[in-house]
């Protein structure tokens, strides 16, 4: 039994070493990807049910890998977070999204807001505020057309520091949203002191609508909370007409999800966007 134990331990070590090595390789690869700018943004439309129009889009990063093709964020954001490479990637995303949005405006498309996801390290390290200011200045985009999505858990890591940074961002004129709302632990009293303009209801509360009684209660409560606090509210991950109907009846008029569109490459997004505004 002792022998087996030792062999297992050895195997375990070999496996761990292999894992560590693989991680190092991936880290190197990710570093190269940043240097070569192998990232692209896809844009997911956000629709206002009242007007039927696309009024905003969420920018979602993908890694255009030379061999593996399009890599989804779930497969590289965690490592990027862990290694701190997310700061450089986030910077690229921010600049690319601002430039693209300005280019759409310059091309004569109706102005929309582009939302960018901000990771915890990007927010707390590397002088987030001046990076955002630089992206706006370099692109020439007006601040009100940029929204930053902050998750509840990011804010809750250090509430006073987060509020201070949020106020600085607010002073720049950018919009702030709380992403994945309802999944974190922000207290209602804390929410009152966040200078945010909207809440994004997490997909996990939307996916079982309208059948799930708990989720009906939760989404209904978030929507009325937003209304009472004078915040806008958007539901994400909306896939069905029944979900749209429930959300509309509950008072949520901003919708994002596969029901309208998946995240789209730039040119596809432009097509959807211009068609929707031509009518
Ligand atoms: P998220 O911010 O919650 O983004 C929404 C995710 O839900 C996106 O996945 C989107 O494609 C997906 N989604 C949208 N509508 C639907 C729907 O109707 N049904 C289903 N099943 N899924 C839907 P994606 O693009 O794979 O991104 C995953 C996560 O990666 C994002 O979650 C975000 O946390 C992170 N991420 C993406 N881009 C960036 C970025 O530029 N920076 C940072 N820091 N994180 C990013
Ligand atoms: Ca998001
Ligand atoms: Ca989200
Ligand atoms: Ca449920």
XYZ file of C-alpha atoms and ligand atoms in Angstrom, residues 179-180 202 236, ligand 3:
5
model
C -22.893 43.603 -14.182
C -24.226 40.205 -13.078
C -27.672 38.292 -14.413
C -29.118 39.812 -20.113
Ca -23.103 39.780 -17.202
